[in-house]
Coordinates of C-alpha atoms in Angstrom, one line a residue:
X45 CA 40.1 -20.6 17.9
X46 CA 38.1 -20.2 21.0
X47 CA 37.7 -17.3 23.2
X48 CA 37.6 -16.4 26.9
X49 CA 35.2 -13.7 27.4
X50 CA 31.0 -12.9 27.7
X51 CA 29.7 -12.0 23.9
X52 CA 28.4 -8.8 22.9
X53 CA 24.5 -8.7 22.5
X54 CA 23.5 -7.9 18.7
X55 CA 22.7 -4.9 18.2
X56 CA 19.5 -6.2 15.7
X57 CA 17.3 -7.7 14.5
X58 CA 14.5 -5.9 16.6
X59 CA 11.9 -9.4 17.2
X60 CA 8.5 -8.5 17.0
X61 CA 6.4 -8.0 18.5
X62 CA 7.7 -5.3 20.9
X63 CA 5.9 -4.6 24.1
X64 CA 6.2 -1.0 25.7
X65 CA 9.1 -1.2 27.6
X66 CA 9.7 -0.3 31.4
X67 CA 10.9 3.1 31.0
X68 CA 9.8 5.0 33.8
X69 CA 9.0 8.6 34.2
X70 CA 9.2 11.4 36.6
X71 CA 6.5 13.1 38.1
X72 CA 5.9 16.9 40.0
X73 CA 6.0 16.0 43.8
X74 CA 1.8 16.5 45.0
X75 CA 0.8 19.2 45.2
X76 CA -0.9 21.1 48.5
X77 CA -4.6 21.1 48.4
X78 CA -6.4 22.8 46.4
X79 CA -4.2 22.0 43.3
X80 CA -5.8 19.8 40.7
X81 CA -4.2 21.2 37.6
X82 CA -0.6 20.0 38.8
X83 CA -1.8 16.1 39.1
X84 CA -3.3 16.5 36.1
X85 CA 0.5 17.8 34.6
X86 CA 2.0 14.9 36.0
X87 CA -0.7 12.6 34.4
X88 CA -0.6 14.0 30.9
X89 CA 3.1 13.9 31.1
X90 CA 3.0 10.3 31.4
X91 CA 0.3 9.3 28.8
X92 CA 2.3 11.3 26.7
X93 CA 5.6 9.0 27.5
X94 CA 3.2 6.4 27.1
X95 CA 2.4 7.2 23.6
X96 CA 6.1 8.0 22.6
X97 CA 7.1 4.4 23.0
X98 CA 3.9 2.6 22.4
X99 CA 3.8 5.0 19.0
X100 CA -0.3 4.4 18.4
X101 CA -1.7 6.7 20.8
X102 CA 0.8 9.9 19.9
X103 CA -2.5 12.3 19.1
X104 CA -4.4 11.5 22.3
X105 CA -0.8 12.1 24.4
X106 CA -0.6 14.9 22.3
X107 CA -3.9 16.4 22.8
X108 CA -3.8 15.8 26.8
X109 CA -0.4 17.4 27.1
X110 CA -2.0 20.8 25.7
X111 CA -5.6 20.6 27.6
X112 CA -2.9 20.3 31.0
X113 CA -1.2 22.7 30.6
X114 CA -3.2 25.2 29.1
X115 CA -5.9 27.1 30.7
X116 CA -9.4 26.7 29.6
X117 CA -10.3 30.1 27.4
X118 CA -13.6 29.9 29.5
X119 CA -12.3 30.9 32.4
X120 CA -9.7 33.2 31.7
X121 CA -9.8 36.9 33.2
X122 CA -7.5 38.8 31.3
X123 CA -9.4 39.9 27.7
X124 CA -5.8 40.6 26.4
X125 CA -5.4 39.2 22.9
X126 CA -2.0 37.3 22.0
X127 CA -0.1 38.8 19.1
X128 CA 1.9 36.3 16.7
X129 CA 4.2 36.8 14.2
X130 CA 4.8 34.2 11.2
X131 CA 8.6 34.0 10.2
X132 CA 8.9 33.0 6.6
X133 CA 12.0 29.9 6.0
X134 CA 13.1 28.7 3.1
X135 CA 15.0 25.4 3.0
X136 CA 18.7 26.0 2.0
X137 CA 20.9 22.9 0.6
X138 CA 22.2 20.6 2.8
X139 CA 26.0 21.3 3.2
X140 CA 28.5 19.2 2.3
X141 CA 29.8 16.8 4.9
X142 CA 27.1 18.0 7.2
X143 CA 24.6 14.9 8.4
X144 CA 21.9 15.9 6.5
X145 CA 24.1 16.0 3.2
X146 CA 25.1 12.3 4.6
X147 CA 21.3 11.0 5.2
X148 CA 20.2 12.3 1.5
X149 CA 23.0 10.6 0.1
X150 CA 22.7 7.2 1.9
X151 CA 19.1 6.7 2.3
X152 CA 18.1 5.2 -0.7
X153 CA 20.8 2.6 -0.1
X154 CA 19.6 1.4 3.2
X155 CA 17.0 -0.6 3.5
X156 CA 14.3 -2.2 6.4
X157 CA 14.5 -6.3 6.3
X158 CA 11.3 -8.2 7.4
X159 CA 12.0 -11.9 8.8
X160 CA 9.7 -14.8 9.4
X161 CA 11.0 -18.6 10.3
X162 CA 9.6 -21.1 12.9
X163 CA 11.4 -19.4 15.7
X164 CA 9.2 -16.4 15.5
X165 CA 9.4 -12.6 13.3
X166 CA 12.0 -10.4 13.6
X167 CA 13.5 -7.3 12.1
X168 CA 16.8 -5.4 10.5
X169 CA 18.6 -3.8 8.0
X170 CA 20.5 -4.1 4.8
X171 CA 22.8 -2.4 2.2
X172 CA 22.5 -2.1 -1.7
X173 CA 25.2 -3.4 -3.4
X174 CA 23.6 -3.7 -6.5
X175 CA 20.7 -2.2 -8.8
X176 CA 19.7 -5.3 -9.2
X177 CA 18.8 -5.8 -5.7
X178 CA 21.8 -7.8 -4.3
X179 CA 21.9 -6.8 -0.3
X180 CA 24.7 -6.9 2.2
X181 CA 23.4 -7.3 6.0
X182 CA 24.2 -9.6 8.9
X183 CA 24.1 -13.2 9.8
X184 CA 22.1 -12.7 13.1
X185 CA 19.2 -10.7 11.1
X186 CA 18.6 -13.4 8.2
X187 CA 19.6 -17.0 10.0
X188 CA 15.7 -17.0 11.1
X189 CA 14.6 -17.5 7.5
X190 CA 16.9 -20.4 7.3
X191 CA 15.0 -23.8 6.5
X192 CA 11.7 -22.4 5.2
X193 CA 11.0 -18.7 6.6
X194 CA 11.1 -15.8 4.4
X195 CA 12.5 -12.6 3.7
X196 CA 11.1 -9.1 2.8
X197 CA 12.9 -6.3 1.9
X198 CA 11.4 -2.5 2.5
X199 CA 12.9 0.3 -0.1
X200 CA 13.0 3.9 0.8
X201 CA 10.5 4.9 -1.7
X202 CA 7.6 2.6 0.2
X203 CA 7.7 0.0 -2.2
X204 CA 8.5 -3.6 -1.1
X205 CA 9.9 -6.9 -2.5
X206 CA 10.3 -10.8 -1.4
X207 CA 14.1 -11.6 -0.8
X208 CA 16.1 -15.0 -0.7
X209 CA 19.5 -15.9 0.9
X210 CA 22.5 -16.2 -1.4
X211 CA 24.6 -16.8 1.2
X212 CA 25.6 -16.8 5.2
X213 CA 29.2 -16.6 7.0
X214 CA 28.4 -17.3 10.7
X215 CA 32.2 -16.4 11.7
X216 CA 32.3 -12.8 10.4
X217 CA 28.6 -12.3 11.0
X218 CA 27.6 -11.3 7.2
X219 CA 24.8 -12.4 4.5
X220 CA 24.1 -11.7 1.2
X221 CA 20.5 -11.7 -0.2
X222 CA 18.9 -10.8 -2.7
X223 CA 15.6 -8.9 -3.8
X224 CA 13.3 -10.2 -5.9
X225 CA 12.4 -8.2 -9.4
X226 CA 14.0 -5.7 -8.7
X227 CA 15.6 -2.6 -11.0
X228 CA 17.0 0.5 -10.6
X229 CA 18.3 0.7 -6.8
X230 CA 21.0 3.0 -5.9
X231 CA 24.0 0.9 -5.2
X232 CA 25.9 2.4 -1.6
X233 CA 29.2 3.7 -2.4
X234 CA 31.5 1.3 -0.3
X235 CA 34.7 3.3 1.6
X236 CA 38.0 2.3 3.3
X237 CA 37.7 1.4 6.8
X238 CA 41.3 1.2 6.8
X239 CA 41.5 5.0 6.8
X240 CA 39.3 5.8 9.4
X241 CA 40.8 7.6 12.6
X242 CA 39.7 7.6 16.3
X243 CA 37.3 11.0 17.0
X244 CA 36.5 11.1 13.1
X245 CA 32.5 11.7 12.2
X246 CA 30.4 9.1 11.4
X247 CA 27.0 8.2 10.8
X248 CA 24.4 5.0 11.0
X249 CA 21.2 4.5 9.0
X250 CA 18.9 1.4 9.8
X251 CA 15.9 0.5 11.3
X252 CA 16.1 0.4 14.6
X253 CA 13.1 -1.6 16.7
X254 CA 11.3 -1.6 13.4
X255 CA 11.4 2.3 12.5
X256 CA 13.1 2.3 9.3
X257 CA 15.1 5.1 7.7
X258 CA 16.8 6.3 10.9
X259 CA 19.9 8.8 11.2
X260 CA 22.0 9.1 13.9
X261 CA 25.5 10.6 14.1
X262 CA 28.1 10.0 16.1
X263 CA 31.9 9.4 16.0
X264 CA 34.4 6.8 16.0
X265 CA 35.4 5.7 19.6
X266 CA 37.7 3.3 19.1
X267 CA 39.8 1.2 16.2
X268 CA 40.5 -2.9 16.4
X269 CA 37.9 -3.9 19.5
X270 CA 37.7 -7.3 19.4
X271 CA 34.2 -8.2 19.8
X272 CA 32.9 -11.7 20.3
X273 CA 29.6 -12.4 20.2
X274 CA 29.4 -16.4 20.3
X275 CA 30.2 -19.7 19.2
X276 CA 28.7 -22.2 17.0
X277 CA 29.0 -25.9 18.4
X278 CA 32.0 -26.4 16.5
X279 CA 34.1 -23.7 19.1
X280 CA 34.5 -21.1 16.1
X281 CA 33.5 -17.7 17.4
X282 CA 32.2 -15.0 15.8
X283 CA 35.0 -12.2 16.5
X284 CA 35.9 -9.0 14.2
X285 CA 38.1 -6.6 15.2
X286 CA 35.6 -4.0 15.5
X287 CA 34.7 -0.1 14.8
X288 CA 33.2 1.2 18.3
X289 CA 31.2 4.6 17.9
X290 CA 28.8 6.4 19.8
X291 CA 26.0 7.0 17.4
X292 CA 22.8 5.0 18.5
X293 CA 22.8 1.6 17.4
X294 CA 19.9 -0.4 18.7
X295 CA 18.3 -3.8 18.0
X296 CA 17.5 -3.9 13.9
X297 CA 20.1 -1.5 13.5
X298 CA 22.3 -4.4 12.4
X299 CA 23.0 -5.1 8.8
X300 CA 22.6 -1.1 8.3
X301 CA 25.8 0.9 7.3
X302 CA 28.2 3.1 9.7
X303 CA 29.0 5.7 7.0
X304 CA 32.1 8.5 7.0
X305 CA 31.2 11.9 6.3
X306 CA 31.5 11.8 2.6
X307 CA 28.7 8.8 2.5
X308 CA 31.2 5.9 1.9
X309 CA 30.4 2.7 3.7
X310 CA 33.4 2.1 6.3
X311 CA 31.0 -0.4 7.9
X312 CA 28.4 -2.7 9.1
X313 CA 26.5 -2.4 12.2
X314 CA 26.3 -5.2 14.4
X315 CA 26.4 -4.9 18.0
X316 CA 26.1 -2.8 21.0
X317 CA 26.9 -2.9 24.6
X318 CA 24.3 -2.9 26.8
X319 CA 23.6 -1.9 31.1
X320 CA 20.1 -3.6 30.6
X321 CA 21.6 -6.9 33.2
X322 CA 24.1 -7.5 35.7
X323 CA 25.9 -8.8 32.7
X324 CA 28.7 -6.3 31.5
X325 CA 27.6 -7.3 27.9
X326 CA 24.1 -7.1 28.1
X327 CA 21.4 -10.4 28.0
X328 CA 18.7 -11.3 25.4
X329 CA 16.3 -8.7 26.2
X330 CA 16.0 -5.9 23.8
X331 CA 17.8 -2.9 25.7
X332 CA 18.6 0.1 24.0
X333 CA 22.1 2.1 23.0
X334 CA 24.4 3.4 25.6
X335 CA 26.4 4.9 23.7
X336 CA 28.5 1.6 22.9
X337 CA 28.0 0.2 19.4
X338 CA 30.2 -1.4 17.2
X339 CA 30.5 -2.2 13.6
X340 CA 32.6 -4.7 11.2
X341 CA 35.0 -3.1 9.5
X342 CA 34.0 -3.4 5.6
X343 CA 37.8 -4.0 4.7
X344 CA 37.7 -7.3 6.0
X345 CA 34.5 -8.2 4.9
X346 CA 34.3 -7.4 1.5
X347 CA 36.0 -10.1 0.1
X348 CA 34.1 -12.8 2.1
X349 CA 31.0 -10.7 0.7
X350 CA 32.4 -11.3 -2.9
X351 CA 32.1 -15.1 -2.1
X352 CA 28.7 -14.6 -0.9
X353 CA 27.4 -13.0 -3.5
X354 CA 28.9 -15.6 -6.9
X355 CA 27.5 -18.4 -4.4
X356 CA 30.6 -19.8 -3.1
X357 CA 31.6 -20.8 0.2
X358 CA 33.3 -18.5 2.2
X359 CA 36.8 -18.9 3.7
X360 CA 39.1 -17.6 6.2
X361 CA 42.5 -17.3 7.2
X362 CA 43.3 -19.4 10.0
X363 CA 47.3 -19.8 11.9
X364 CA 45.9 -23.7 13.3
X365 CA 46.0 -23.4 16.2
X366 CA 43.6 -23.5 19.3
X367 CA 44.1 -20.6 21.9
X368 CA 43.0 -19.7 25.0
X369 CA 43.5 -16.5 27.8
X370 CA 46.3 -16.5 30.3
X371 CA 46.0 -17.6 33.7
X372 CA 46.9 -14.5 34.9
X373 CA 45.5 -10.7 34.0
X374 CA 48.9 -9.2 34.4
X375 CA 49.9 -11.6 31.3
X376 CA 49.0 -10.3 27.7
X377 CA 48.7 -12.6 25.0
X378 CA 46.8 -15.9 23.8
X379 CA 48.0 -19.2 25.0
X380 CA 48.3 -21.7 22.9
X381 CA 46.4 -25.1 23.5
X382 CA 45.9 -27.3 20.8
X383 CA 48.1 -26.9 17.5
X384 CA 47.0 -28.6 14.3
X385 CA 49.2 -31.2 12.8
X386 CA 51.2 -29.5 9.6
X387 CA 49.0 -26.2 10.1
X388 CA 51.3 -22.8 9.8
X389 CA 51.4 -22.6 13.2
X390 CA 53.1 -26.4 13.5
X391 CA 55.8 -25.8 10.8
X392 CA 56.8 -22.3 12.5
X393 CA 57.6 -24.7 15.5
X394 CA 54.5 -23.4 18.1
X395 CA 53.7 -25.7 20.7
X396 CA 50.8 -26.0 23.8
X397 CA 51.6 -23.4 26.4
X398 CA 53.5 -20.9 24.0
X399 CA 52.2 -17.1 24.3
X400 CA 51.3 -15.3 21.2
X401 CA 52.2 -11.4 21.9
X402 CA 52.2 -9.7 18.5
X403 CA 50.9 -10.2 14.6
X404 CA 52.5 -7.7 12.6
X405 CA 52.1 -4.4 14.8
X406 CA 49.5 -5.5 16.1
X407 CA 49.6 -6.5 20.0
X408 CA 48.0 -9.3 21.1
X409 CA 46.4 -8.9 24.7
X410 CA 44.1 -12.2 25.1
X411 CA 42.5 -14.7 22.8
X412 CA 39.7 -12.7 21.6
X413 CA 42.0 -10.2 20.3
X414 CA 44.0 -12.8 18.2
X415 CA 40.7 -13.8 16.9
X416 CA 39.7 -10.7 15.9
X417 CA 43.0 -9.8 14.0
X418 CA 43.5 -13.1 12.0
X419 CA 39.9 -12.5 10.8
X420 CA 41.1 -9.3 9.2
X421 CA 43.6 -11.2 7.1
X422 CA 42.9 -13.2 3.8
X423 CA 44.1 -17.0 3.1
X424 CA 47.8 -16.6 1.6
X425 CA 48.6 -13.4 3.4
X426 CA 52.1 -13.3 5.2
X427 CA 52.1 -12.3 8.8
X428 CA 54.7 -11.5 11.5
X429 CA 53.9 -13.5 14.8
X430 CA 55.8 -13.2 17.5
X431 CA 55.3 -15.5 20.7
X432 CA 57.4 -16.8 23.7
X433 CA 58.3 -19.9 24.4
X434 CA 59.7 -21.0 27.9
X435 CA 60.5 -17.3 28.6
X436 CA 62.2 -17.0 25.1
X437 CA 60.6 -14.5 22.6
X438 CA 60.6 -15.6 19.2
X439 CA 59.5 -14.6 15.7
X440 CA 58.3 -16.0 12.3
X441 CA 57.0 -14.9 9.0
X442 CA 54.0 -17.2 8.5
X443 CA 51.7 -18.0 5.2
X444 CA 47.7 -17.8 6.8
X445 CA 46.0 -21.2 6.2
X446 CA 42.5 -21.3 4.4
X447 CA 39.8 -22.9 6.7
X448 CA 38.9 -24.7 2.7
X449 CA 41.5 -27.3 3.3
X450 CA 42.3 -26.6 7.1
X451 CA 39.2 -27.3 8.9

């Protein structure tokens, strides 16, 4: 099925390695004369900017934030003596459902993925699913190491271990790997994303631009987005019907887990939206979260992941046909272009031209979107379309094809 719309920039892997990037800073206006200690202010401020993104000069910012803004004991004229007081804090358990509760729990599921290939290095993140040390992470962050790189996978506990591919599904966007002589992982405790409503708490663990074991919280924005973000050169795009939050996803944030409050998996982070370019989704350059990330839903995933992991080929559900967008944005729906001799689609009696407006209760409003919700079915599964035909809306109960035997 092809698709009518700009792709989504992945949210990871991170490449290495990163440069310091052109975030600015604002300084204190000059000062009048004499007034040396305020350009010195504004100075200190930005090496210590400087050192927050470059990460290996954080003392030195450090130390030339507090000689700027400090006065020099020297040359002080009150003799006053400052009093202190040293309040005495014990840590108390992390509550239940509360984000810390979350990050204790999921942590040593999460883990940092290393990737070397011909193209270059690159970063991510990956899931336990398995003691054993099978992994669950994206497409994007492992097809590097295709064709003679390599993988390494980074545990919570500092220890490390080479990784290989069992197997890659370009058209949901997921891997499977697995670690090397490894024993005694904590498996991640896989949820329903089917449950998940719109405003519920969520949170994402990864490794964003390389700093592994990262938390952030957010919520869930939005249910069924269809995000596409590309083709291979056979025209199949890589479209899920996606979970969009808020919490910060960045580059090598993907492959991580979206968690719900209770630490269940709901999902895989993949992808963000970016303002870094005048385009609306973003450009190759490694910008940072807005606010708009999105995550594959693990419903659909899991059995594909299943296929993955025994070594088998994954498949998908597939209606045969081609479709495209409407000519017109006050029409909703995917148009029909191409229908595949003795598909589903031809025996239901769709033709070129026809307008596909609903599966199940699901509406249709372009081809992305139809994209998106066929992926979420299974081979075999019986759908409601509903389409219209020369200005007559019709309806049939359809058996999904398997892309095995429908290519």
């Amino acid at each position: 099925m092809s698709d009518g719309q700009t792709p989504q920039q992945p949210g990871g892997a991170a490449h290495q390695p990163a440069g310091p990037h052109p975030y600015g800073w604002t300084q204190d206006p000059p000062a009048p004369q004499p007034a040396p200690r305020r350009r010195r202010t504004g100075l200190a401020a930005a090496v210590v900017a400087t050192s927050l993104l470059v990460g290996g000069g954080a003392g030195v910012g450090g130390a030339a934030f507090w000689d700027a803004t400090h006065d020099d004991p020297s040359s002080a004229a009150s003799t006053q003596t400052p009093t202190t007081s040293t309040v005495s804090q014990t840590q108390t358990p992390a509550a239940d459902g509360s984000v810390e509760s979350v990050a204790q729990k999921v942590l040593p599921s999460v883990v940092k993925i290393d990737v070397t290939g011909s193209q270059g290095s690159a970063s991510g993140s990956g899931i336990v699913l398995t003691a054993d040390g099978t992994i669950l992470t994206n497409n994007h962050v492992v097809e590097m190491a295709e064709g003679g790189g390599s993988l390494k996978v980074s545990f919570t506990d500092g220890s490390s271990a080479d990784a290989e591919i069992l197997g890659t599904d370009p058209l949901t966007d997921t891997a499977v790997i697995k670690a090397q002589d490894v024993s005694g992982l904590t498996p991640a405790t896989i949820g329903k994303s089917a449950n998940l409503g719109v405003g519920e708490g969520v949170v994402a663990i990864g490794s964003p631009f390389g700093l592994d074991a990262t938390v952030t919280s957010g919520i869930v924005s939005a249910l069924d987005r269809p995000v596409n973000v590309g083709s291979d050169d056979q025209g199949n795009s890589t479209t899920y019907p996606a979970i969009q939050t808020d919490a910060a996803i960045n580059p090598g944030n993907s492959g991580g887990p979206l968690v719900d409050m209770t630490g269940a998996v709901i999902g895989i982070n993949s992808s963000i939206r970016t303002a870094a370019s005048q385009s609306p989704y973003g450009s190759s350059g490694e910008a940072g979260s807005i606010g708009l990330g999105f995550a594959i839903p693990i419903d659909e995933v899991m059995p594909i992941v299943d296929q993955m992991a025994k070594g088998e080929t994954p498949t998908h559900a597939r209606l045969g046909i081609q479709v495209g967008n409407p000519q017109t944005p006050e029409e909703a729906g995917a148009v029909v272009r191409e229908v595949t001799s003795g598909s589903t689609a031809d025996k239901a009696g769709l033709t070129t031209g026809d307008l596909i407006t609903k599966i199940d209760d699901q509406r249709i409003s372009d081809a992305n979107s139809l994209v998106a919700t066929i992926r979420s079915y299974r081979p075999g599964d019986t759908v409601s379309v509903t389409w219209t035909s020369n200005g007559k809306e019709q309806n049939a109960q359809l058996v999904l094809d398997s892309d095995a035997t429908n290519g």
